[in-house]
mmCIF file of C-alpha atoms in Angstrom:
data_model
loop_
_atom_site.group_PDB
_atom_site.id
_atom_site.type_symbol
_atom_site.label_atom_id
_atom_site.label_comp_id
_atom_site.label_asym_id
_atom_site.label_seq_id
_atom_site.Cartn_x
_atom_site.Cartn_y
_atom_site.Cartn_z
ATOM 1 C CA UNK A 1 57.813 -33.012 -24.306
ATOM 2 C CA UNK A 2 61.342 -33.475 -24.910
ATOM 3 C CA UNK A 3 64.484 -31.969 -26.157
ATOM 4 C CA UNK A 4 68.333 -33.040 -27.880
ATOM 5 C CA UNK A 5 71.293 -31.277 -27.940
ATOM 6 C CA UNK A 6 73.755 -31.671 -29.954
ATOM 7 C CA UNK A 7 77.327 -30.534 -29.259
ATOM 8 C CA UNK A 8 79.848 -30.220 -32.201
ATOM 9 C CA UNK A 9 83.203 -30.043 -30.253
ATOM 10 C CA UNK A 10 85.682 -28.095 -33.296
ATOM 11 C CA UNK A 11 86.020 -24.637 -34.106
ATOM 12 C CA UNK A 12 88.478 -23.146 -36.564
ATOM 13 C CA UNK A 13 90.314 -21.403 -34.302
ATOM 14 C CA UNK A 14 90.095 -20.852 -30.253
ATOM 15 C CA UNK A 15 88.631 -17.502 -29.000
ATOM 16 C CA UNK A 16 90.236 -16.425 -26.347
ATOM 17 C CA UNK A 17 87.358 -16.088 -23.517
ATOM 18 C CA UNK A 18 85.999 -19.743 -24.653
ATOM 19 C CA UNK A 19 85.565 -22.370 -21.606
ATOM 20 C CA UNK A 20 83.662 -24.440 -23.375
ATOM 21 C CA UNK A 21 84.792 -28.295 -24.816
ATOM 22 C CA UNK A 22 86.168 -27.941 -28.090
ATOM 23 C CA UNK A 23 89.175 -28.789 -30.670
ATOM 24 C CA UNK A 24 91.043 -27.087 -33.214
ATOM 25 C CA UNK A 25 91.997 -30.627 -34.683
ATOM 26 C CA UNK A 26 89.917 -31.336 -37.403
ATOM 27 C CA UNK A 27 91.564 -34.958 -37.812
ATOM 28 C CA UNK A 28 89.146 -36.623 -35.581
ATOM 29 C CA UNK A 29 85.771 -35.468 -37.212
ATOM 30 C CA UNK A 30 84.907 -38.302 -39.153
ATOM 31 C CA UNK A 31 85.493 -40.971 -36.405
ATOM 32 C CA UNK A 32 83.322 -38.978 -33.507
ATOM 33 C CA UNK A 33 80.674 -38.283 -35.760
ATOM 34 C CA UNK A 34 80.557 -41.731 -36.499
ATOM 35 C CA UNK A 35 80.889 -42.031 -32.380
ATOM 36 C CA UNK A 36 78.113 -39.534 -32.039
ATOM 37 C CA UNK A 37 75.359 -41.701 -34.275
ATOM 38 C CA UNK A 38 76.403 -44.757 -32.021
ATOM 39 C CA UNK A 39 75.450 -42.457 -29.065
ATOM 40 C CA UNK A 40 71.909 -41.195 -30.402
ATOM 41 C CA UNK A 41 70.805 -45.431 -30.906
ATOM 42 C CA UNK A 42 72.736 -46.345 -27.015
ATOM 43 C CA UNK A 43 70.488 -43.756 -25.817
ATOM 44 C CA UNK A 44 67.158 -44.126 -27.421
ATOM 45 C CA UNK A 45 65.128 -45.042 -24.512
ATOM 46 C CA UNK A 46 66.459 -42.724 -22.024
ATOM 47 C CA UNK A 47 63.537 -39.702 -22.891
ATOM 48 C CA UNK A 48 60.941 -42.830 -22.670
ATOM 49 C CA UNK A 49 59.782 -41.936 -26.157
ATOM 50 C CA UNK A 50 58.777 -38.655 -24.944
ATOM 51 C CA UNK A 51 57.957 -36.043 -28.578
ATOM 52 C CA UNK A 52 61.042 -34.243 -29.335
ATOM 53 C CA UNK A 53 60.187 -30.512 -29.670
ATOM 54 C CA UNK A 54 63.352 -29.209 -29.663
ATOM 55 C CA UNK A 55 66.650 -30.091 -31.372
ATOM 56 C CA UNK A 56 69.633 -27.987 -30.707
ATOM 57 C CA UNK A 57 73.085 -27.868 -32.644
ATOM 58 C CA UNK A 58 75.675 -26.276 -30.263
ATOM 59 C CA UNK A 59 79.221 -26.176 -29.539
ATOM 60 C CA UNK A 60 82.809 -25.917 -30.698
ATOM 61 C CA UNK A 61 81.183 -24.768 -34.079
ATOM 62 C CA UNK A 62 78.263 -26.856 -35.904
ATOM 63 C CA UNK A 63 78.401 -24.806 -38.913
ATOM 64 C CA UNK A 64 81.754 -26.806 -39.300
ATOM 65 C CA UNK A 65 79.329 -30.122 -40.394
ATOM 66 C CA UNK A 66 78.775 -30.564 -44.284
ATOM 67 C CA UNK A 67 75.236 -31.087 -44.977
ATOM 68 C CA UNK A 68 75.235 -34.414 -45.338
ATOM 69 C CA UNK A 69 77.045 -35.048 -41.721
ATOM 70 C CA UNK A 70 73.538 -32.900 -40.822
ATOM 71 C CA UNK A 71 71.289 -35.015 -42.465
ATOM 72 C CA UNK A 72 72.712 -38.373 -41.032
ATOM 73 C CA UNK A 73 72.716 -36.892 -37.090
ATOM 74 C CA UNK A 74 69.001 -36.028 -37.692
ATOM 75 C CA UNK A 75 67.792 -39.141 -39.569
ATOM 76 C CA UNK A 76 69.226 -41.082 -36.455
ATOM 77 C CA UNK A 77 67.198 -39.312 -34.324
ATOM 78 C CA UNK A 78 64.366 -39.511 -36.401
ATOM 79 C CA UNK A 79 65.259 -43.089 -36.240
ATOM 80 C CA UNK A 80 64.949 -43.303 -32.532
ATOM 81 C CA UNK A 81 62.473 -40.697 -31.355
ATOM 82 C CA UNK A 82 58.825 -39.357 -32.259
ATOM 83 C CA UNK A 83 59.489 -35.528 -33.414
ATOM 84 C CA UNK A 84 57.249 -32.761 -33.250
ATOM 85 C CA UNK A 85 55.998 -31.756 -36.716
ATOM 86 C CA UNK A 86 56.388 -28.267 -35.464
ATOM 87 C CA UNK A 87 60.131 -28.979 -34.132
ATOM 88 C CA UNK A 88 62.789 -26.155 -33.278
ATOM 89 C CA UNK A 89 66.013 -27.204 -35.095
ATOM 90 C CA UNK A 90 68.642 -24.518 -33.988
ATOM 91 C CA UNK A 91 71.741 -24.246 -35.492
ATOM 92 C CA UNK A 92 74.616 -22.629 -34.288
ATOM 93 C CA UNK A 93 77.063 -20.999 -36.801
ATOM 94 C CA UNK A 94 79.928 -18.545 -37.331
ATOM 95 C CA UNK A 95 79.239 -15.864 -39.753
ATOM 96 C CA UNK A 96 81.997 -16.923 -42.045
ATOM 97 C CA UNK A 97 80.781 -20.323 -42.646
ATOM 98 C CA UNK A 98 77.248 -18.795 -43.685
ATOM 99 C CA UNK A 99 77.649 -18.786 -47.614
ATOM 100 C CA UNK A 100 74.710 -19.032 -49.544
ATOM 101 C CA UNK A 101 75.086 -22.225 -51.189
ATOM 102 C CA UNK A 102 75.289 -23.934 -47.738
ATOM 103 C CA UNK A 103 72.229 -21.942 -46.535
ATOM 104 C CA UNK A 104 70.147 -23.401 -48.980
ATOM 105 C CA UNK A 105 71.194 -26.856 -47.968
ATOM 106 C CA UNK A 106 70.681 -25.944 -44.203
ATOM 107 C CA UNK A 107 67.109 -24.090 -45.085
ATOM 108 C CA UNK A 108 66.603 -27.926 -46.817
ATOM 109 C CA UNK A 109 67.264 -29.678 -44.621
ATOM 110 C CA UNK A 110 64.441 -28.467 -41.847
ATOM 111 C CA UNK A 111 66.862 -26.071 -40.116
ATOM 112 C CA UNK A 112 64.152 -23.509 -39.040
ATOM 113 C CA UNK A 113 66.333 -21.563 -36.484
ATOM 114 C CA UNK A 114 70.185 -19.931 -36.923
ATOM 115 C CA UNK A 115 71.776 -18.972 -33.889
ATOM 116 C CA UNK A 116 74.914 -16.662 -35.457
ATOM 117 C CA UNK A 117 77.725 -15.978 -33.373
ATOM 118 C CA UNK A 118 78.480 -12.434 -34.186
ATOM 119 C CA UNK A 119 79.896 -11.313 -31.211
ATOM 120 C CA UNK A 120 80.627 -7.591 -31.875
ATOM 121 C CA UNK A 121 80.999 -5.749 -35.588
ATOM 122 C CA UNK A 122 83.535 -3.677 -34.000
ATOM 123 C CA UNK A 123 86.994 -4.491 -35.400
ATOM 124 C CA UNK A 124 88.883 -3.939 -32.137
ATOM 125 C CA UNK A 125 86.586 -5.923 -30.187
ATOM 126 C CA UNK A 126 86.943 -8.445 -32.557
ATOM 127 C CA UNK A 127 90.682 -8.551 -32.402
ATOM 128 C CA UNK A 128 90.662 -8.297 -28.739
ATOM 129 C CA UNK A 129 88.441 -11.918 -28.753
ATOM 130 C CA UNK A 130 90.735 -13.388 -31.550
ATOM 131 C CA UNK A 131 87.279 -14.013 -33.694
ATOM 132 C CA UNK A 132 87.867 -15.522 -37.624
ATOM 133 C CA UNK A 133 85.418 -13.422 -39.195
ATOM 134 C CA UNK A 134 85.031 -10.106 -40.061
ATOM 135 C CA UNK A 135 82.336 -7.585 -39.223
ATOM 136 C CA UNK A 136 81.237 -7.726 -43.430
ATOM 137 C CA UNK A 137 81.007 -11.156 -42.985
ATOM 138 C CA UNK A 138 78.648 -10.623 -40.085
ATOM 139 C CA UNK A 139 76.472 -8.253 -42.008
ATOM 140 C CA UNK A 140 76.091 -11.135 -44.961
ATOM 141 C CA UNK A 141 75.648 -13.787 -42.903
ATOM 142 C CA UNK A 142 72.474 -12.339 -41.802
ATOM 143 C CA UNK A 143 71.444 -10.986 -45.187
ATOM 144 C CA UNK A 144 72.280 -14.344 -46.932
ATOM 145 C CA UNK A 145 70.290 -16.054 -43.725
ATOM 146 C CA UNK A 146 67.400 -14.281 -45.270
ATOM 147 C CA UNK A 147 67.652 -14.534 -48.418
ATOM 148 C CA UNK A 148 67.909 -18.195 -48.191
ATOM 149 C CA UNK A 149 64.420 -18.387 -46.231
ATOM 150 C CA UNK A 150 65.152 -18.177 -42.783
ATOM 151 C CA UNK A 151 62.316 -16.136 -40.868
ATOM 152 C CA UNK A 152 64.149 -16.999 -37.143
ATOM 153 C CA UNK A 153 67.579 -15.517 -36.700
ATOM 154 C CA UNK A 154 69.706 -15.199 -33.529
ATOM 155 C CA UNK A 155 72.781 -13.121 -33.044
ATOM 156 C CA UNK A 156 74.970 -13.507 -30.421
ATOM 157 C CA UNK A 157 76.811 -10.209 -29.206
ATOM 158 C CA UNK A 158 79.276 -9.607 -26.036
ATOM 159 C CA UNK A 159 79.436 -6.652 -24.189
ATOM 160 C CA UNK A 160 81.880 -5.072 -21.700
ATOM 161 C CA UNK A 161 85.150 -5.736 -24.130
ATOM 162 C CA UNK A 162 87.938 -3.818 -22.555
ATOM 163 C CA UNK A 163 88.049 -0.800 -24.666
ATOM 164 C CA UNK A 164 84.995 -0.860 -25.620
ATOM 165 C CA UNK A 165 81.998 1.913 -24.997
ATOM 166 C CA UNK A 166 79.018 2.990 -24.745
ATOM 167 C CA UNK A 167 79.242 4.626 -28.111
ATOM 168 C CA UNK A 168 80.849 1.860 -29.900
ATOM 169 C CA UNK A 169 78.101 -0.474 -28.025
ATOM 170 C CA UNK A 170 75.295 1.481 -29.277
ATOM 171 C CA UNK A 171 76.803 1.033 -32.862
ATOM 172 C CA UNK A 172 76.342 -2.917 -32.314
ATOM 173 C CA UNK A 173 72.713 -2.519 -31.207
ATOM 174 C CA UNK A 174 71.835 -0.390 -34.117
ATOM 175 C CA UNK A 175 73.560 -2.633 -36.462
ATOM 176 C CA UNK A 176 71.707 -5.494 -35.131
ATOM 177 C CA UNK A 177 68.425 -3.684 -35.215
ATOM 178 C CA UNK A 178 68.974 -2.464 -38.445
ATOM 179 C CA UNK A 179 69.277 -6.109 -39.388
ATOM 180 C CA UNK A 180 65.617 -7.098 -38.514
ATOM 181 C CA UNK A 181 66.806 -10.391 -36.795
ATOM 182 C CA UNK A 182 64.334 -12.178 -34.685
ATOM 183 C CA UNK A 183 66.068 -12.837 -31.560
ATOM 184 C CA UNK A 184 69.131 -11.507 -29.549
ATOM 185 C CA UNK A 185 71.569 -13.252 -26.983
ATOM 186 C CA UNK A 186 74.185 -10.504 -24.735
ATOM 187 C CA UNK A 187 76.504 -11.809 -22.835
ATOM 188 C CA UNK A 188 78.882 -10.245 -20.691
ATOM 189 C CA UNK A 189 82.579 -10.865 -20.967
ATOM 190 C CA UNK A 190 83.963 -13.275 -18.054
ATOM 191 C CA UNK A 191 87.256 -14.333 -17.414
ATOM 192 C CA UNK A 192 87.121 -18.148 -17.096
ATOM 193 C CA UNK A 193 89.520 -19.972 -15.498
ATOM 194 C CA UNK A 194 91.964 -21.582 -17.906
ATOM 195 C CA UNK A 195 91.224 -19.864 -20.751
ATOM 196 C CA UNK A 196 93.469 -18.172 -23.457
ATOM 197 C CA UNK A 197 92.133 -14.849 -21.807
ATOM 198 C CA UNK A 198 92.400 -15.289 -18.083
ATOM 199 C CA UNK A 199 96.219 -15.792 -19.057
ATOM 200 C CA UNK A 200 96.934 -12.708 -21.054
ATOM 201 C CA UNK A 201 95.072 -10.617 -18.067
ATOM 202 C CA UNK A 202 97.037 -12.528 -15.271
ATOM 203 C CA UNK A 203 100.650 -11.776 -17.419
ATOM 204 C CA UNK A 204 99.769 -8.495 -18.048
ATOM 205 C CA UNK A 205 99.162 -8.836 -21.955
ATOM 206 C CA UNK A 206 95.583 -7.979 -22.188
ATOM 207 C CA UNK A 207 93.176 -5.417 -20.015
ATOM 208 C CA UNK A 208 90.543 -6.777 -18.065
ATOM 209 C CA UNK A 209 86.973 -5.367 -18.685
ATOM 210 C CA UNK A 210 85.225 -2.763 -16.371
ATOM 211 C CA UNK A 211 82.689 -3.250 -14.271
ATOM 212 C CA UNK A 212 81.307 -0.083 -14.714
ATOM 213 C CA UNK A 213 81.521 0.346 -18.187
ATOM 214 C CA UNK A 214 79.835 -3.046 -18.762
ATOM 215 C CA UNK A 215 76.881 -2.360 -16.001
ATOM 216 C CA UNK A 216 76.612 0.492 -18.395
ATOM 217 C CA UNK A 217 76.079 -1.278 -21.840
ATOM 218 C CA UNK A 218 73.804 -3.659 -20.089
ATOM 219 C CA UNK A 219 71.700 -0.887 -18.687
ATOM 220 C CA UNK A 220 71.313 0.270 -22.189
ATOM 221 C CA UNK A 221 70.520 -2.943 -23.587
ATOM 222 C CA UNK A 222 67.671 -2.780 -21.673
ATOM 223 C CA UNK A 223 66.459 0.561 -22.161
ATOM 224 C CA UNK A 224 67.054 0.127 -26.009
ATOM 225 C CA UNK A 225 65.541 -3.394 -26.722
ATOM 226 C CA UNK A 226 61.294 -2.602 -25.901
ATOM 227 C CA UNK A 227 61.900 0.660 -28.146
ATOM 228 C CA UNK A 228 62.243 -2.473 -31.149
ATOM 229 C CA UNK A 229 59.804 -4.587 -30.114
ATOM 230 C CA UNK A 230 62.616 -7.106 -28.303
ATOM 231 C CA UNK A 231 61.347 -8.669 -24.692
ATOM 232 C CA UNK A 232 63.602 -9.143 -21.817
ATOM 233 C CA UNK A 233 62.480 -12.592 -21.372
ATOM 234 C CA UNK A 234 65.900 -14.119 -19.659
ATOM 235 C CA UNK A 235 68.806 -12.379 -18.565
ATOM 236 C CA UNK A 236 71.161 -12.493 -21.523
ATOM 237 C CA UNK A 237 68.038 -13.407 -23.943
ATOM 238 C CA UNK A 238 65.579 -10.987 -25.628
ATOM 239 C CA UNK A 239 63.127 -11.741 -28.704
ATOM 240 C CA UNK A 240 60.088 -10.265 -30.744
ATOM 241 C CA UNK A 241 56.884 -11.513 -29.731
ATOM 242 C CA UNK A 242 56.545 -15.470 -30.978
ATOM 243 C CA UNK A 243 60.313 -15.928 -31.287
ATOM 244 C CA UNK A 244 61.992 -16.904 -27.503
ATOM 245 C CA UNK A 245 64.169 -20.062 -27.855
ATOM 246 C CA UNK A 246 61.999 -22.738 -27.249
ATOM 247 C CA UNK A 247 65.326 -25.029 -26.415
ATOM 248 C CA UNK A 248 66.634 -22.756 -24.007
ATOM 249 C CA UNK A 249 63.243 -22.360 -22.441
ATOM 250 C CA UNK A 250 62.968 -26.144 -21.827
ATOM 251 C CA UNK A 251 66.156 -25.687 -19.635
ATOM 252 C CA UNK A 252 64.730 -22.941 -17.949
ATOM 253 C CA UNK A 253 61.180 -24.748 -17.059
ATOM 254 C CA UNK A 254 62.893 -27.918 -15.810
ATOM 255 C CA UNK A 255 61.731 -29.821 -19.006
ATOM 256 C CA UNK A 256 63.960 -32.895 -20.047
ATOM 257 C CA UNK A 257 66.446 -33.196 -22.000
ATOM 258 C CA UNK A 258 68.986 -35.349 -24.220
ATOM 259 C CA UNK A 259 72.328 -34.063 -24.496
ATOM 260 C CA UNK A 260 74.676 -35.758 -27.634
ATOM 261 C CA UNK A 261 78.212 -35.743 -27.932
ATOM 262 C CA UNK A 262 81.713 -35.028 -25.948
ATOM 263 C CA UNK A 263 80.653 -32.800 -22.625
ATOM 264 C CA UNK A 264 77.005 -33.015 -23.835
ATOM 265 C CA UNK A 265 74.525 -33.087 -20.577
ATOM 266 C CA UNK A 266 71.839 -34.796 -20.141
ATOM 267 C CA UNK A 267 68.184 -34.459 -17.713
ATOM 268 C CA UNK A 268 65.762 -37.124 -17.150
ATOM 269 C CA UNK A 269 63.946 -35.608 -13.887
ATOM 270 C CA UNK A 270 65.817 -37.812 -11.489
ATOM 271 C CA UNK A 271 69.278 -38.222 -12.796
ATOM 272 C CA UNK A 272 71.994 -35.988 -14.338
ATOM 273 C CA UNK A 273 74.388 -37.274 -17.135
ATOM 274 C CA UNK A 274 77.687 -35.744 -18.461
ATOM 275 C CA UNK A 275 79.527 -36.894 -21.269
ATOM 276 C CA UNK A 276 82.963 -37.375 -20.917
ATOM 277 C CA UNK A 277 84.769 -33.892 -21.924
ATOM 278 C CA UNK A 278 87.749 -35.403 -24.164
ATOM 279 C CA UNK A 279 86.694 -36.358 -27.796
ATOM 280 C CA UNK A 280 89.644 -39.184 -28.439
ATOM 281 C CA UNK A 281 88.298 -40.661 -24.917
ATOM 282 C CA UNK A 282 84.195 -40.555 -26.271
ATOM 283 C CA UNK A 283 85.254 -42.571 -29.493
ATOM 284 C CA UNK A 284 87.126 -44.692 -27.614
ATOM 285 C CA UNK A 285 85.120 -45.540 -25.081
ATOM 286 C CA UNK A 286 81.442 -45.440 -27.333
ATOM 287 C CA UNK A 287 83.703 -47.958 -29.833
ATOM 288 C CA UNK A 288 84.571 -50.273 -26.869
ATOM 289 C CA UNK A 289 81.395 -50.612 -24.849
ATOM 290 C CA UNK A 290 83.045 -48.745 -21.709
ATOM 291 C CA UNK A 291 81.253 -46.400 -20.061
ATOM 292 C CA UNK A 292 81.330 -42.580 -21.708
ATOM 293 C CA UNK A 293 79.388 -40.042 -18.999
ATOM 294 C CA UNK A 294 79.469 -39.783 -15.395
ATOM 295 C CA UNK A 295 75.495 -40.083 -13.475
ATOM 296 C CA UNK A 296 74.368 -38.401 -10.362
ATOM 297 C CA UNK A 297 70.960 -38.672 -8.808
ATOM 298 C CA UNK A 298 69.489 -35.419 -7.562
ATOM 299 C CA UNK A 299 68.177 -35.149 -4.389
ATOM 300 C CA UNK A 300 64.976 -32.728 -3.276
ATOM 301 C CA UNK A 301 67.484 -30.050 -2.406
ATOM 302 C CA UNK A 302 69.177 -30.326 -5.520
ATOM 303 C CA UNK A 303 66.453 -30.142 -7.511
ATOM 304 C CA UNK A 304 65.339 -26.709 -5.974
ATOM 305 C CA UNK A 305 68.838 -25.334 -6.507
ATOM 306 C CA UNK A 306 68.410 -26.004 -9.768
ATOM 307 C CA UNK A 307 64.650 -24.417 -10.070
ATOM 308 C CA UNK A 308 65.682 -21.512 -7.957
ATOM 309 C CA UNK A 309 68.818 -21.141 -10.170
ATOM 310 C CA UNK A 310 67.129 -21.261 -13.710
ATOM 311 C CA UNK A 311 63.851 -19.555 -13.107
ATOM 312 C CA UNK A 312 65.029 -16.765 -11.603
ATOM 313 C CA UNK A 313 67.145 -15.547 -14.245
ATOM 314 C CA UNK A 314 63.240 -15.426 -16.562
ATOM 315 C CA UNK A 315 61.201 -13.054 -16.968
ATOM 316 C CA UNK A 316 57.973 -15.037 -15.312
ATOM 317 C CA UNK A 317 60.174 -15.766 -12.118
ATOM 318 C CA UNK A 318 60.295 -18.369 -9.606
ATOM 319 C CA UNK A 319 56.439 -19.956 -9.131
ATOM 320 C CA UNK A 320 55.810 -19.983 -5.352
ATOM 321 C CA UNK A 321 52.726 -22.534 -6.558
ATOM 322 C CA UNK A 322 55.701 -24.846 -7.580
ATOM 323 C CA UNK A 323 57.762 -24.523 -4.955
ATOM 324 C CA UNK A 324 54.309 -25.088 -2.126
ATOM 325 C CA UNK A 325 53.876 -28.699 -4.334
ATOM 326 C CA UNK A 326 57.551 -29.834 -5.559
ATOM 327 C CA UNK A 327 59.769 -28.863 -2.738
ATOM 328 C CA UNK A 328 59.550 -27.281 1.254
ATOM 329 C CA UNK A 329 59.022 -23.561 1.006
ATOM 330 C CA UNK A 330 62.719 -22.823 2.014
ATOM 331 C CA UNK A 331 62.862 -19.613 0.449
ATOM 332 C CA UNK A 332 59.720 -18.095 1.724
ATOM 333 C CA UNK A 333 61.674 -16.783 4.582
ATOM 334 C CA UNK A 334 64.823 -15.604 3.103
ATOM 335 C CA UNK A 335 62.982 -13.385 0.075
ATOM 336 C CA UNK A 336 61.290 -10.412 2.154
ATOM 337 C CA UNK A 337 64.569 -8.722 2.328
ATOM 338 C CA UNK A 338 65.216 -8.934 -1.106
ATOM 339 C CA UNK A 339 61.438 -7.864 -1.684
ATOM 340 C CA UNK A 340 62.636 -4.610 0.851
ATOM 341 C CA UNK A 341 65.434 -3.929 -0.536
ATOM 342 C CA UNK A 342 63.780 -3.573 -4.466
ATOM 343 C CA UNK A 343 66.045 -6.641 -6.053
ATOM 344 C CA UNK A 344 62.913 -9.088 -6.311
ATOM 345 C CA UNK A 345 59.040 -8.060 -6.954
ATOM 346 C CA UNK A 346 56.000 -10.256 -6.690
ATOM 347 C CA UNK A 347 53.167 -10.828 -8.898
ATOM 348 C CA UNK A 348 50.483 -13.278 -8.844
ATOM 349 C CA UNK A 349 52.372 -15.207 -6.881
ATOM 350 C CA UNK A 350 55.564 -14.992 -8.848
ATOM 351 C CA UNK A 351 58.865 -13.910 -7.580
ATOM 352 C CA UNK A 352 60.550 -12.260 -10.588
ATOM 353 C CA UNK A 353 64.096 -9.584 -10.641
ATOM 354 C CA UNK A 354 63.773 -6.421 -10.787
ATOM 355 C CA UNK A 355 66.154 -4.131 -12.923
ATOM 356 C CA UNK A 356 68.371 -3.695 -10.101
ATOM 357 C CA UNK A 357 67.882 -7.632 -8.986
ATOM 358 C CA UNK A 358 69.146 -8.740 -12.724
ATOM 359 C CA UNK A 359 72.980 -7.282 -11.877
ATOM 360 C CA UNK A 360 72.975 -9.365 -8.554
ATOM 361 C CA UNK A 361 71.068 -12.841 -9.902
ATOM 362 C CA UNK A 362 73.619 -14.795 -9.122
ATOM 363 C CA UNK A 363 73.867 -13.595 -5.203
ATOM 364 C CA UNK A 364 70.331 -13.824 -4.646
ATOM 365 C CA UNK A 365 69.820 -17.128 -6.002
ATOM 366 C CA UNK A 366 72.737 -18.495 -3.785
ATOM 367 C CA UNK A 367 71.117 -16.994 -0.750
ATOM 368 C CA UNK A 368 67.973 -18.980 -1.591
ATOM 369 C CA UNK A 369 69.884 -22.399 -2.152
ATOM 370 C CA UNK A 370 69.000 -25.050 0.572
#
C-alpha cells in the first residue's frame, strides 16, 4: 500500500499567506512537465512495486494542467506502478478554473476526488488573501463539480482573517453546508516567514489576525460540523462518514509515499527525499543526470517524532501498542500531566486530544519528542 503525489508548482497569481513552492511564470510549463514524466520512470522502483492506492494532485495550482498534460502524468504512472482499481485520484483546483467543459474531461479521466480551494465566500476576506476568484465562482464550482459526476468534493476554507467574525464565519459554514460537499479542510491563518503577508503585517500595511477571534471560529467549527453529519477526524480535516482523505490519511498512519515534482517529498520507511525547491534547477538537473533531491536516513528517534507528530493531530490518537513494539516508550512518562491537566484522554489504549488539547497540539507533541 502505496501513495504519489504530485506537485504542480504555478498558480495564476500569488496569495499572499502562501509558503508553499510555486511560480507565477507560466513559460516553463511545458519543459518541467516534460521533467516531471522523466521523474515518475527515474523513480519507479523506489515504492518496490508496492499497489498505489492513492494519487494526489497538489500544489502551486493543478487545475492549471490541460487534460491531456493529466492524462500523460497518469499513464506514466500507470506505466511504472500496479494501481488500485479502487484508487483515490485527488485533484486540487481553484474555483475559477472549474468550468464545465473541463469537468467532464477531469470526471473522464478517473479523477474521483476534487479538493477546491475556496478559501472564504466573503468578499473582504477574499481581498484581504489577494484570491483570483470570486465567491459566485465558488458557488459554481461546486455546483458544476456535481453536475459533472463528482460524488467526493473538498473545500478548503481559512478562518481567523483579520476582520473577519464570528458572524461572517458562520455565513461560510452555512454556505458550505448548504452545498452538500463531502469533505471539509479549515485552516487557520499563519503568518509564514517570507511571505507576501508577513511583509504587509511587519510594514504596517495589513492587520494581523486575532487570536481570540480565531480560537473562536474554530470552537464553532467544531460545535457546528456533528450537527451535519461532518467528523472531526484530524485537526483541520472533517468528512461524512466514508469520505476522509485516504491520501492524507496515509501520511498520518506512517504509510509510504512517492512525492513528484519541484519540492515534492518523498517516504520509503527508512529514508526521506526532497526535491529540489527551484523548478529551472529540477529541469536542469532531471535533463542532465545530476542529482535533483536531497536524502536523509531517519533514525529511531526520528521516526517517533514523526509518529508522535502526525498521529496526534487524528482523531484515533497516538497507539501506545505501536509505540511498546516500534520505538522505547519515551512518552509514557511525560503524558500523565497532560492526562491531569484535561489536554489528552485515553481510550483503549489510545492517547487522543481533547477539545482543549487540539488548540495546544503543537506544544504537547514537542514535549513528547525524544
Amino acid at each position: 500500500m502505496a501513495g504519489i503525489y504530485i506537485h504542480i508548482p504555478f498558480c495564476k497569481q500569488a496569495c499572499v499567506y502562501c509558503n508553499f513552492h510555486f511560480s507565477t511564470n507560466m513559460k516553463l510549463k511545458g519543459v518541467l512537465l516534460d521533467a516531471l514524466l522523466e521523474e515518475i520512470t527515474l523513480k519507479s522502483n523506489y515504492l518496490n512495486g508496492a499497489l498505489i492506492q492513492t494519487i494526489y494532485f497538489g500544489g502551486g495550482t493543478p487545475s492549471l494542467l490541460t487534460d491531456f498534460e493529466i492524462r500523460q502524468i497518469l499513464d506514466r504512472i500507470a506505466k511504472h506502478h500496479p494501481i488500485d482499481p479502487g484508487v483515490e485520484i485527488t485533484f486540487e483546483s481553484n474555483p475559477d478554473d472549474l468550468h464545465p467543459a473541463y469537468l467532464k474531461e477531469l470526471y473522464e479521466i478517473g479523477i474521483n476526488r476534487l479538493s477546491i480551494g475556496i478559501q472564504s465566500f466573503i468578499p473582504e476576506d477574499m481581498t484581504y488573501m489577494h484570491r483570483a476568484h470570486t465567491p459566485s465562482q465558488s458557488i459554481e464550482a461546486v455546483l458544476y463539480s456535481q453536475d459533472a459526476g463528482f460524488g467526493n468534493i473538498s473545500v478548503d476554507l481559512i478562518y481567523g482573517v483579520p476582520h473577519s467574525t464570528i458572524q461572517t464565519w458562520q455565513k461560510n459554514l452555512a454556505k458550505v453546508f448548504e452545498l452538500k460537499v463531502q469533505h471539509l479542510s479549515c485552516y487557520a491563518l499563519t503568518i509564514e516567514p517570507r511571505t507576501a503577508l508577513a511583509h504587509k503585517i511587519k510594514m504596517n500595511l495589513a492587520p494581523a489576525p486575532d487570536d481570540e477571534e480565531t480560537i473562536s471560529q474554530l470552537n464553532h467549527l467544531m460545535d457546528l460540523s456533528p450537527q451535519y453529519g461532518f467528523e472531526q477526524y484530524e485537526i483541520s480535516n472533517y468528512s461524512l462518514h466514508g469520505f476522509r482523505s485516504r491520501h492524507n490519511s496515509s501520511y498520518w498512519h506512517g504509510d509510504h509515499y512517492l512525492g513528484l515534482g519541484p519540492s515534492a517529498h518523498s517516504y520509503d520507511g527508512n529514508s526521506r527525499h526532497w526535491n529540489v525547491a527551484n523548478n529551472a534547477t529540477y529541469i536542469q538537473n532531471i535533463r542532465e543526470g545530476r542529482p535533483y533531491f536531497e536524502q536523509e536516513t531517519l533514525n529511531d528517534s526520528m521516526r517517533y517524532n514523526e509518529y508522535i507528530m502526525t498521529s496526534i493531530r487524528t482523531k484515533e490518537g497516538i497507539s501506545f501498542q505501536k509505540i511498546q513494539e516500534q520505538f522505547k516508550p519515551h512518552f509514557v512518562g511525560l503524558i500523565p500531566r497532560w492526562l491531569e491537566q484535561g489536554f489528552i484522554s485515553e481510550k483503549s489504549a489510545f492517547y487522543s486530544l481533547t477539545r482543549m488539547g487540539v488548540f495546544i497540539a503543537d506544544k504537547i507533541s514537542a514535549d513528547l519528542f525524544i
